[in-house]
Tab-separated table of C-alpha atoms in Angstrom:
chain	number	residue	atom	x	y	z
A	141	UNK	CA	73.749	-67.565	158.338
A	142	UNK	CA	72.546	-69.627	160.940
A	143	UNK	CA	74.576	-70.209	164.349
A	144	UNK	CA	76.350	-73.395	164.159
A	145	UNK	CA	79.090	-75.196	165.978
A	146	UNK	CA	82.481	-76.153	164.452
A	147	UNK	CA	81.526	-79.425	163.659
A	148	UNK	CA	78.312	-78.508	161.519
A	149	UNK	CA	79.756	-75.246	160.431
A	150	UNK	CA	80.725	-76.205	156.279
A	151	UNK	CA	83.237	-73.257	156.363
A	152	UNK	CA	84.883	-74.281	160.138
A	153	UNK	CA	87.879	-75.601	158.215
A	154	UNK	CA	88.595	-72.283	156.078
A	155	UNK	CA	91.414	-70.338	155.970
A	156	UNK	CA	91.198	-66.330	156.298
A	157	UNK	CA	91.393	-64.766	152.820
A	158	UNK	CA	95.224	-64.203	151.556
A	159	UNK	CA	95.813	-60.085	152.701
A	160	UNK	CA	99.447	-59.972	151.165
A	161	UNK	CA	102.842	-59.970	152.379
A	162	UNK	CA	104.171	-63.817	153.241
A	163	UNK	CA	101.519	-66.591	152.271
A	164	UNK	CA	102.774	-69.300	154.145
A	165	UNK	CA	102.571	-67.140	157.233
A	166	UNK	CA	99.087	-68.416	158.830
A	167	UNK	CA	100.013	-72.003	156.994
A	168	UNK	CA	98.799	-74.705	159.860
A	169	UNK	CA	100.659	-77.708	160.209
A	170	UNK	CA	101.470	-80.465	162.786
A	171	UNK	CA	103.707	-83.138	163.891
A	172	UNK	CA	103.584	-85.758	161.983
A	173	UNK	CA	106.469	-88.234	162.889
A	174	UNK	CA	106.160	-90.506	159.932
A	175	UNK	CA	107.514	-87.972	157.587
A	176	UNK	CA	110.880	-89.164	158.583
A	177	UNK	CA	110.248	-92.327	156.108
A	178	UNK	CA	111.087	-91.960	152.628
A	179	UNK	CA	107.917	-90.718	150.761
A	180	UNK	CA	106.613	-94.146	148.589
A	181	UNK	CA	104.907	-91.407	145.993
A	182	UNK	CA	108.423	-89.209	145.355
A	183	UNK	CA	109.031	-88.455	141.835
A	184	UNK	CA	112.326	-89.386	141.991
A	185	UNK	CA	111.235	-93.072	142.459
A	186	UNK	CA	109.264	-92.689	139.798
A	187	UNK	CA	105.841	-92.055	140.994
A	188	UNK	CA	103.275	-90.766	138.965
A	189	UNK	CA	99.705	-89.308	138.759
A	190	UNK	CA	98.551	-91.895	136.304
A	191	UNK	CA	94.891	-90.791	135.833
A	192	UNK	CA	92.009	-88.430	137.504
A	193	UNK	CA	88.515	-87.561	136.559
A	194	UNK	CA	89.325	-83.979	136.182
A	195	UNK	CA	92.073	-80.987	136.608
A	196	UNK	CA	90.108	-78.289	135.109
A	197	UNK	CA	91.690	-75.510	136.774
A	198	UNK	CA	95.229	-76.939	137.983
A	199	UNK	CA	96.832	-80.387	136.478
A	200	UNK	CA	97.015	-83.852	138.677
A	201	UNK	CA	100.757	-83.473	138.147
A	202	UNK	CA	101.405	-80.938	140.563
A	203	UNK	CA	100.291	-83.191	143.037
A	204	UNK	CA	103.933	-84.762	143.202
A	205	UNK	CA	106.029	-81.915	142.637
A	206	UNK	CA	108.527	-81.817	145.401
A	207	UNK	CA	109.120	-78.394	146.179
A	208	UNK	CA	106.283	-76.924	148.468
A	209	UNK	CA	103.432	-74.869	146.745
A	210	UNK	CA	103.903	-71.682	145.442
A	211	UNK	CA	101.151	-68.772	145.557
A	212	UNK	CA	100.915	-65.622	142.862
A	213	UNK	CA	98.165	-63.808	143.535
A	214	UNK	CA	97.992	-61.792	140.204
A	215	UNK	CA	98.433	-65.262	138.314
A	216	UNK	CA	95.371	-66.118	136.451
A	217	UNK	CA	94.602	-67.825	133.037
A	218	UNK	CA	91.492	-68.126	130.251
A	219	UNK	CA	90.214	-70.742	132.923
A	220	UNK	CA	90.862	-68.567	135.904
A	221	UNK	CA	93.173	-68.336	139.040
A	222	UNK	CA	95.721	-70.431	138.106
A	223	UNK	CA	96.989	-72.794	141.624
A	224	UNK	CA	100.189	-75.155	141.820
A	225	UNK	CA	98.338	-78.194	143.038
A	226	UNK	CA	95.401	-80.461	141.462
A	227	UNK	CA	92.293	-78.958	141.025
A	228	UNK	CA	88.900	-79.011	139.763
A	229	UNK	CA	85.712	-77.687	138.997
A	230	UNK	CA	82.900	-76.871	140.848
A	231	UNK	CA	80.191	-79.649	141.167
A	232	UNK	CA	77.147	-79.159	140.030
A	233	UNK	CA	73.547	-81.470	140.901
A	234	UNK	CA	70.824	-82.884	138.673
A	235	UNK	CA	68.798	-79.899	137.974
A	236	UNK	CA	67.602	-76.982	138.905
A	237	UNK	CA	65.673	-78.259	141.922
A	238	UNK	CA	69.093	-80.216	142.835
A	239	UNK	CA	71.356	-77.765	142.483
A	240	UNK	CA	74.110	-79.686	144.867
A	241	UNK	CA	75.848	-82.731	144.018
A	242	UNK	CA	74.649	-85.842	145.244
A	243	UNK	CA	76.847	-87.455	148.809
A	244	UNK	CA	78.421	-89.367	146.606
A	245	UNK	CA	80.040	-87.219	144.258
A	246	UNK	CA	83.321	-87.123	144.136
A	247	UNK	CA	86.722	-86.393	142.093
A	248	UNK	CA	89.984	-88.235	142.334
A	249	UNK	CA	93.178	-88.777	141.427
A	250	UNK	CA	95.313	-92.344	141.169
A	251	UNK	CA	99.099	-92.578	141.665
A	252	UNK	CA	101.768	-94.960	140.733
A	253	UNK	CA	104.019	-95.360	143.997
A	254	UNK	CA	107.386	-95.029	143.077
A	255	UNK	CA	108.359	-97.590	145.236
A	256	UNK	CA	105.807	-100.052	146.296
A	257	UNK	CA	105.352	-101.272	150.229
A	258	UNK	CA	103.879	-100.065	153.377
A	259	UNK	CA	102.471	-96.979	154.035
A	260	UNK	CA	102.732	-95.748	157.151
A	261	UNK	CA	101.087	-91.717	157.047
A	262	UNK	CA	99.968	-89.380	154.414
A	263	UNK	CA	100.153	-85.626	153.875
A	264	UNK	CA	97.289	-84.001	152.658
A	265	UNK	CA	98.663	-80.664	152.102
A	266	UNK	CA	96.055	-78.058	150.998
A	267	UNK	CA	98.500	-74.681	150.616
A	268	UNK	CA	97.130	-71.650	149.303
A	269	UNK	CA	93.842	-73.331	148.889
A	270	UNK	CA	91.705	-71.196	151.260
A	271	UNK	CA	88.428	-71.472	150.614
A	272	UNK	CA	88.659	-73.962	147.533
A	273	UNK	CA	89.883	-77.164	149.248
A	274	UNK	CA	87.639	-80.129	149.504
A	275	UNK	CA	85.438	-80.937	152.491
A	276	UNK	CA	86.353	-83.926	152.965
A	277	UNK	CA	88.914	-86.119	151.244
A	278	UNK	CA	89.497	-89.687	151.444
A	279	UNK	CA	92.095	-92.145	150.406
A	280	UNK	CA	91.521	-95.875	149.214
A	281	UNK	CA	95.383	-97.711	148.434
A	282	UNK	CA	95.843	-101.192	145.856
A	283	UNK	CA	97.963	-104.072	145.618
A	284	UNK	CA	97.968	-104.355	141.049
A	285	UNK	CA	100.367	-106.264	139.404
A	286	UNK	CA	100.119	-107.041	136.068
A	287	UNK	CA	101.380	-110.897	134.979
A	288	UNK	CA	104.367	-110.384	132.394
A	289	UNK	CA	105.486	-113.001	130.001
A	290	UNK	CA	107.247	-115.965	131.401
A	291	UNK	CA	105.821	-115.230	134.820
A	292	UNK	CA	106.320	-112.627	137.825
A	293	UNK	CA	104.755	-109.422	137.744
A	294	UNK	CA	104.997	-105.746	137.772
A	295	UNK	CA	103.434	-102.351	139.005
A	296	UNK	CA	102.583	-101.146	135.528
A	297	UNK	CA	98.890	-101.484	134.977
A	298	UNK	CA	96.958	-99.477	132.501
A	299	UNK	CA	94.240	-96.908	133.908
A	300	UNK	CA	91.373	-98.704	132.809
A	301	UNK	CA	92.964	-102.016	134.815
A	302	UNK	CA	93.441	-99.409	137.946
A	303	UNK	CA	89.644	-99.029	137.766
A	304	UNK	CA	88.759	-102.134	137.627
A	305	UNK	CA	91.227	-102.709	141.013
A	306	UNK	CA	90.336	-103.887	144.180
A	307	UNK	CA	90.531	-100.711	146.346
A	308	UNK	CA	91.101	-101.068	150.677
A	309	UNK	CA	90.084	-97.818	152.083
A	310	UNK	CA	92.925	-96.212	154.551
A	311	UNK	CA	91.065	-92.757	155.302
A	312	UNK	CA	87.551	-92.502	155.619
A	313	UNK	CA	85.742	-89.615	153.973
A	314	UNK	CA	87.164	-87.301	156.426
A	315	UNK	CA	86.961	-83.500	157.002
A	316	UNK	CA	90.171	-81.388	156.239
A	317	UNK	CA	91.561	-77.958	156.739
A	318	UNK	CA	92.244	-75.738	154.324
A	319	UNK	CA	95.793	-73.938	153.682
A	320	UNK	CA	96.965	-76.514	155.758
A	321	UNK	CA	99.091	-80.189	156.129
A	322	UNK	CA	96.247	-82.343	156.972
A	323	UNK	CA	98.160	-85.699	158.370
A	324	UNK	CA	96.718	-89.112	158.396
A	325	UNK	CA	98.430	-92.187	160.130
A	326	UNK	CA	97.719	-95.571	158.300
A	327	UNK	CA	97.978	-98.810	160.019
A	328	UNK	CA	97.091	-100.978	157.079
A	329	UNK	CA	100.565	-103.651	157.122
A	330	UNK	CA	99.833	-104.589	153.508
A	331	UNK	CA	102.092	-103.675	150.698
A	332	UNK	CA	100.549	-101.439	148.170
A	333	UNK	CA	101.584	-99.998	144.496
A	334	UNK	CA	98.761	-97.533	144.306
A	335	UNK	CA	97.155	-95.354	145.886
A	336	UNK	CA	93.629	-93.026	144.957
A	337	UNK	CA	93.344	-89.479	146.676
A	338	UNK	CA	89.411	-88.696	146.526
A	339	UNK	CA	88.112	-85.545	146.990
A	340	UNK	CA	84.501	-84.862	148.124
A	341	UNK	CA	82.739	-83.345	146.424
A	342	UNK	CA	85.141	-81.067	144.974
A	343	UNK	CA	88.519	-79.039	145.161
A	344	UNK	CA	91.879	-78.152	144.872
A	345	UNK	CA	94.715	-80.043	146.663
A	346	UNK	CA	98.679	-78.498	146.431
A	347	UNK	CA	100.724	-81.813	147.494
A	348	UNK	CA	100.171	-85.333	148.486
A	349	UNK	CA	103.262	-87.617	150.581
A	350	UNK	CA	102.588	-91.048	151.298
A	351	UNK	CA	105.264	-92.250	153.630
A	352	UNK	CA	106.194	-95.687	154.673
A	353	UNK	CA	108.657	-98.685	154.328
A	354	UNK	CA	109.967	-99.778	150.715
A	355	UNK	CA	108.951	-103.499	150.489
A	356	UNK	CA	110.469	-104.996	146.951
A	357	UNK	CA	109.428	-107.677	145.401
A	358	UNK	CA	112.282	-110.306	145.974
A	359	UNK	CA	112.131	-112.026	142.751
A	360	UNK	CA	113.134	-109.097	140.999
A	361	UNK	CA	116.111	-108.664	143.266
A	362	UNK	CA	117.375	-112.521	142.613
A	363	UNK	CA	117.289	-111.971	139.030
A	364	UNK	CA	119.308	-108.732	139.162
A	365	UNK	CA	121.577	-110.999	141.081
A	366	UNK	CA	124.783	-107.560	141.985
A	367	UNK	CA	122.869	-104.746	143.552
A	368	UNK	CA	122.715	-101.932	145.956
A	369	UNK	CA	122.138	-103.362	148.821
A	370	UNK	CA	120.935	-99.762	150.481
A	371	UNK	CA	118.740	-98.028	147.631
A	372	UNK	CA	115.667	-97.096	148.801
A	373	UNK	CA	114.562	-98.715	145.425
A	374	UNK	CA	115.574	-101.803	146.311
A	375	UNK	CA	114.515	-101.889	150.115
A	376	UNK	CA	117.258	-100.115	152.615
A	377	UNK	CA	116.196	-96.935	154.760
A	378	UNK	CA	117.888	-94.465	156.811
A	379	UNK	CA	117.513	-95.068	160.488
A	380	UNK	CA	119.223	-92.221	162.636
A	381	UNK	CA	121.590	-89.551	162.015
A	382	UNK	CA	123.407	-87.152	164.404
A	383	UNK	CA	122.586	-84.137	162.102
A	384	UNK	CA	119.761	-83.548	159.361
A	385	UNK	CA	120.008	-79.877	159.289
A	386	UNK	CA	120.051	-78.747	156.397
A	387	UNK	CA	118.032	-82.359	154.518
A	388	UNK	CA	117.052	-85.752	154.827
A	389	UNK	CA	119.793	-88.556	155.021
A	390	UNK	CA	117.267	-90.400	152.758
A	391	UNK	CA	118.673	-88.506	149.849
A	392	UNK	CA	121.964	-90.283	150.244
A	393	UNK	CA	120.296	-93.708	149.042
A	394	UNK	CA	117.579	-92.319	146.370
A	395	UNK	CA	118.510	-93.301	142.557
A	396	UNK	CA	120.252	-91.647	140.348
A	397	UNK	CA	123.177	-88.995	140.802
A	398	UNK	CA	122.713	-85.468	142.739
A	399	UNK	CA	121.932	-82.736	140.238
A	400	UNK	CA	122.317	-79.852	143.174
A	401	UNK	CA	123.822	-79.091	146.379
A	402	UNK	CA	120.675	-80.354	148.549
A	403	UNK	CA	120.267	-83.328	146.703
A	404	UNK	CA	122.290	-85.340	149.729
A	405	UNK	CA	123.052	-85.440	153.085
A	406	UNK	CA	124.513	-81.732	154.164
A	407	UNK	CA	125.057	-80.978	158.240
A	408	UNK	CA	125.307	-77.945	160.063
A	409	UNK	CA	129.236	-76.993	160.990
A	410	UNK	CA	130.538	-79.151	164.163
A	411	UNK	CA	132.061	-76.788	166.503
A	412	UNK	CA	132.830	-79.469	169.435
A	413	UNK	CA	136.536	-81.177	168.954
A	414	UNK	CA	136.847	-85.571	168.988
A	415	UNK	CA	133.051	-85.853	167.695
A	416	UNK	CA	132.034	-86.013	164.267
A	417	UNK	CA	128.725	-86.639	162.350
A	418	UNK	CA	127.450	-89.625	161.360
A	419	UNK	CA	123.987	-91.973	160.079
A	420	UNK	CA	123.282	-95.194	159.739
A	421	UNK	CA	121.155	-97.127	157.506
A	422	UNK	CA	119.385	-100.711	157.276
A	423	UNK	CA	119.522	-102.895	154.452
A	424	UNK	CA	116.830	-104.211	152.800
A	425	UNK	CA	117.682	-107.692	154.168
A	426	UNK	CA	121.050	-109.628	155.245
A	427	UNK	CA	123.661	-109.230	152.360
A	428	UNK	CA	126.661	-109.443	151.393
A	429	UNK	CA	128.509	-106.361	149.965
A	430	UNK	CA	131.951	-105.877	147.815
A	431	UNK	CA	132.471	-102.841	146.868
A	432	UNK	CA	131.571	-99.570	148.085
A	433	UNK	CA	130.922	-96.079	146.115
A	434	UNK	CA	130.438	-92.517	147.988
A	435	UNK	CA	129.433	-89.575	145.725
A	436	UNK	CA	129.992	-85.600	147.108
A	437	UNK	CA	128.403	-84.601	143.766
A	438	UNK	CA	128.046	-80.464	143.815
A	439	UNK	CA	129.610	-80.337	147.388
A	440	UNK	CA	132.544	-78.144	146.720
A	441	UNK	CA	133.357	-76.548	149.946
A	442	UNK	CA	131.390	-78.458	152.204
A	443	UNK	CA	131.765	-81.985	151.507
A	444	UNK	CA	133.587	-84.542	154.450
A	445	UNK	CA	136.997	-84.017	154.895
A	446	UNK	CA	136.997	-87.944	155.597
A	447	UNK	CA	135.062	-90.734	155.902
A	448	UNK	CA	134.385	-93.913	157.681
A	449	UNK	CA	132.414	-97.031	157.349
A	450	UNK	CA	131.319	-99.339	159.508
A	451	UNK	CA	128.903	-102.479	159.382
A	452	UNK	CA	127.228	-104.734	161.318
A	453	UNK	CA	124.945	-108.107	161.372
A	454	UNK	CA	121.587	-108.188	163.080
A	455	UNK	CA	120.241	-105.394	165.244
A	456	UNK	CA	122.569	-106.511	168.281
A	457	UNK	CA	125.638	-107.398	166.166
A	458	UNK	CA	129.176	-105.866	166.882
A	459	UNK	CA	130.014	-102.904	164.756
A	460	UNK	CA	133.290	-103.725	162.815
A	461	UNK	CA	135.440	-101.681	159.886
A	462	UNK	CA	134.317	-102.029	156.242
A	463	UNK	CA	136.592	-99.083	155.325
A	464	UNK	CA	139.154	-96.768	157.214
A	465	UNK	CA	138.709	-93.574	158.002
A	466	UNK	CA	139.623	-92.305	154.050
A	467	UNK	CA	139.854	-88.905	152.937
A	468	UNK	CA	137.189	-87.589	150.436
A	469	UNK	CA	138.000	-85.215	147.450
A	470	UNK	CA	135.078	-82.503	146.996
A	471	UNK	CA	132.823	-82.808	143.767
A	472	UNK	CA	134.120	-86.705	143.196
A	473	UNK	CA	132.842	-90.150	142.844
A	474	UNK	CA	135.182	-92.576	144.918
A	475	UNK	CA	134.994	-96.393	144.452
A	476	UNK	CA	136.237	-98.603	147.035
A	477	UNK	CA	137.021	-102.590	146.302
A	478	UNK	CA	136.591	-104.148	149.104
A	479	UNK	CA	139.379	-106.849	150.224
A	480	UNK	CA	136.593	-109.375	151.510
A	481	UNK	CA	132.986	-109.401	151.080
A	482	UNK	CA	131.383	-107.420	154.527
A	483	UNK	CA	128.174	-109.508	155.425
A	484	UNK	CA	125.779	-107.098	157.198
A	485	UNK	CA	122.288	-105.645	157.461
A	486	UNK	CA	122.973	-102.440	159.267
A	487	UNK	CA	125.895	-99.599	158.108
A	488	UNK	CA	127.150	-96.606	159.929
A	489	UNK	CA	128.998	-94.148	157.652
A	490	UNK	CA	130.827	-91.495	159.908
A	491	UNK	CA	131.979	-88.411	158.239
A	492	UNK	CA	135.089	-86.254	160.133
A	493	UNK	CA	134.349	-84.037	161.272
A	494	UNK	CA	130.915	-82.602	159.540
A	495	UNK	CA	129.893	-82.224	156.105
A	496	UNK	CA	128.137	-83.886	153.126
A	497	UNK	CA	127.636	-86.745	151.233
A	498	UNK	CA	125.439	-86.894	147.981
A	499	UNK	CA	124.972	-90.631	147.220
A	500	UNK	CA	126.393	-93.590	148.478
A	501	UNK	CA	126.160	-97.059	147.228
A	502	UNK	CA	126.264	-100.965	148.543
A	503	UNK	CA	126.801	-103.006	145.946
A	504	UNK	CA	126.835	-106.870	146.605
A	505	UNK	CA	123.742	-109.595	146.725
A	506	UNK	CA	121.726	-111.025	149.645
A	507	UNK	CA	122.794	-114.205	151.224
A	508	UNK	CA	120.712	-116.902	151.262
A	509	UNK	CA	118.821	-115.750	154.708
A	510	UNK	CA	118.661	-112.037	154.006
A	511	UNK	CA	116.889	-113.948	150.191
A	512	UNK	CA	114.697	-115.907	152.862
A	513	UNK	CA	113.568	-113.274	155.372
A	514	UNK	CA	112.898	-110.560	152.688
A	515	UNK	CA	110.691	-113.006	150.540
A	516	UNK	CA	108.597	-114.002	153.984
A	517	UNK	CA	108.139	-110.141	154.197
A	518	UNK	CA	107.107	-110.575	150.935
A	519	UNK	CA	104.574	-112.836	151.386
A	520	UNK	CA	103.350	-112.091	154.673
A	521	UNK	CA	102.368	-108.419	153.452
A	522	UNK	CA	100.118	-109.809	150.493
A	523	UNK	CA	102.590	-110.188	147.779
């Protein structure tokens, strides 16, 4: 082989052969502060690999799995080494005096966002794909919504109207690393419901995240009329917490109930007396709420001993009491009526003095201005 430099080098990017013991051990990653954002293509949201070109060797599926990539070494099936990602075959040229595939060649794979809006970074994450990743990948991101009867629209195309999309590129045919989290920070402020992972020529590919900023389309929340003001479904986000520990505060606001003990919000122990933990979280837009519900689903023996909420309207508003410091029960739903309707865009819900919290719910509708600012959002992102 000739002498080149890492930049001409094809095989720069591998990873050293797996030689046993802990896979994950020469993993490379990086710092990638947009994965604090809820991730648009989560499963829970109901994201989807809707179509791809080919998964010979390893289904598109896997792509959204949410648990990191696991490795067997010893796995293999009638098609070969069997890998928990997307993958597919090697490409092949014209003929035998072009046995390469043409520069343009290329697999991919479309998904559904869960939640449509604005992405702000995406993990390419190539685990246990060592010498099998793609070269270069690159990622393209649509705006389709198909008319529905009676007007308005939704993110349900078929696969054959995906193709026929227009397509805004966010990452150029770009070089990647294999066994690795190759990050990619997108600046596009559009709101997209799809995006198309391309691989050139060929490859495998364990995970893709697309993280960003739920934008909903405000219609849709007028005509539900009552609804939870913070679901990430619907638009609110997790700003700061004092502990993430042992997962994401984002969990408290995804749909649906907890089905384990890390489905929520869980914090380390708090060992220093008169503090306590605490997040906050930003509506999707001004509302105002009624009634309250806070979930410690599968936290038996480490759920808050009490809890506290606390709202507030616009970013420099005065915090005031939506409901006393109450005490929780472990393993329990507990609904709160509220007296009078709370008009804010910003909660902080304090738990004393640590534990968890696996859902918790805002239910009320948007005034008329938080209705007005979110459907100027709307608009101004391309919906």
């Amino acid at each position: 082989m000739s002498s080149l430099d890492a930049h001409q080098d094809p095989h720069a990017n591998d990873a050293a052969p797996y030689s046993g013991g802990d896979p994950y051990a020469d993993y490379r990653t990086g710092d990638f502060p947009f994965t604090e954002l809820v991730d648009l293509a989560d499963r829970r949201l109901g994201a989807g690999v809707v179509a791809a070109n080919d998964e010979f060797f390893a289904e598109r599926e896997n792509l959204l799995v949410r648990e990191r990539a696991v490795f067997d070494p010893e796995h293999f099936g009638h098609k070969g080494k069997i890998m928990d990602g997307w993958e597919t075959r090697r490409r092949r040229g014209a003929d035998a005096e072009n046995v390469f595939p043409a520069p343009e060649d290329h697999d991919w794979a479309i998904v559904r966002l869960g939640a449509p809006g604005v992405i702000r970074g995406i993990i390419v994450d190539t685990a246990h794909f060592r010498g099998n990743y793609p070269q270069k990948v690159s990622i393209q991101a649509a705006a389709v919504e198909v008319p529905l009867p009676g007007g308005g629209g939704a993110p349900t195309p078929s696969p054959a109207e995906l193709l026929e999309a227009k397509w805004e590129e966010l990452v150029p045919p770009t070089p990647v690393r294999g066994h690795a989290a190759n990050g990619f920070e997108i600046t596009a402020e559009r709101r997209f419901t799809h995006v198309r992972l391309c691989q050139h020529p060929d490859g495998g590919v364990a995970r893709l995240r697309v993280h960003g900023e739920v934008v909903p389309d405000p219609e849709w929340l007028e005509l539900l009329g009552t609804l939870d003001l913070i679901a990430v479904l619907n638009g609110g986000s997790y700003e700061d917490a004092s502990d993430k520990f042992y997962s994401s505060p984002t969990q408290i606001i995804l749909p649906g109930t907890s089905r384990k003990m890390d489905d929520g919000w869980e914090n380390r122990r708090r060992r220093v007396r008169d503090t306590n933990d605490w997040v906050r979280f930003k509506l999707v837009a001004q509302g105002a709420v009624r009634a309250v519900e806070i979930d410690t689903a599968y936290l038996k023996g480490n759920s808050a001993g009490w809890i506290a909420l606390q709202g507030r309207n616009g970013d420099s508003g005065e915090w005031f009491e939506i409901i006393p410091r109450t005490r929780l029960q472990p393993d329990t739903l507990h609904r709160f009526k509220l007296p009078a309707q709370a008009v804010v865009t910003h909660v902080r819900l304090d738990a004393f003095p640590d534990g968890g919290v696996a859902r918790m719910r805002l239910h009320g509708t948007l005034t008329e201005q938080g209705a007005a600012d979110l459907r100027a959002r709307y608009a101004a992102l391309g919906g």
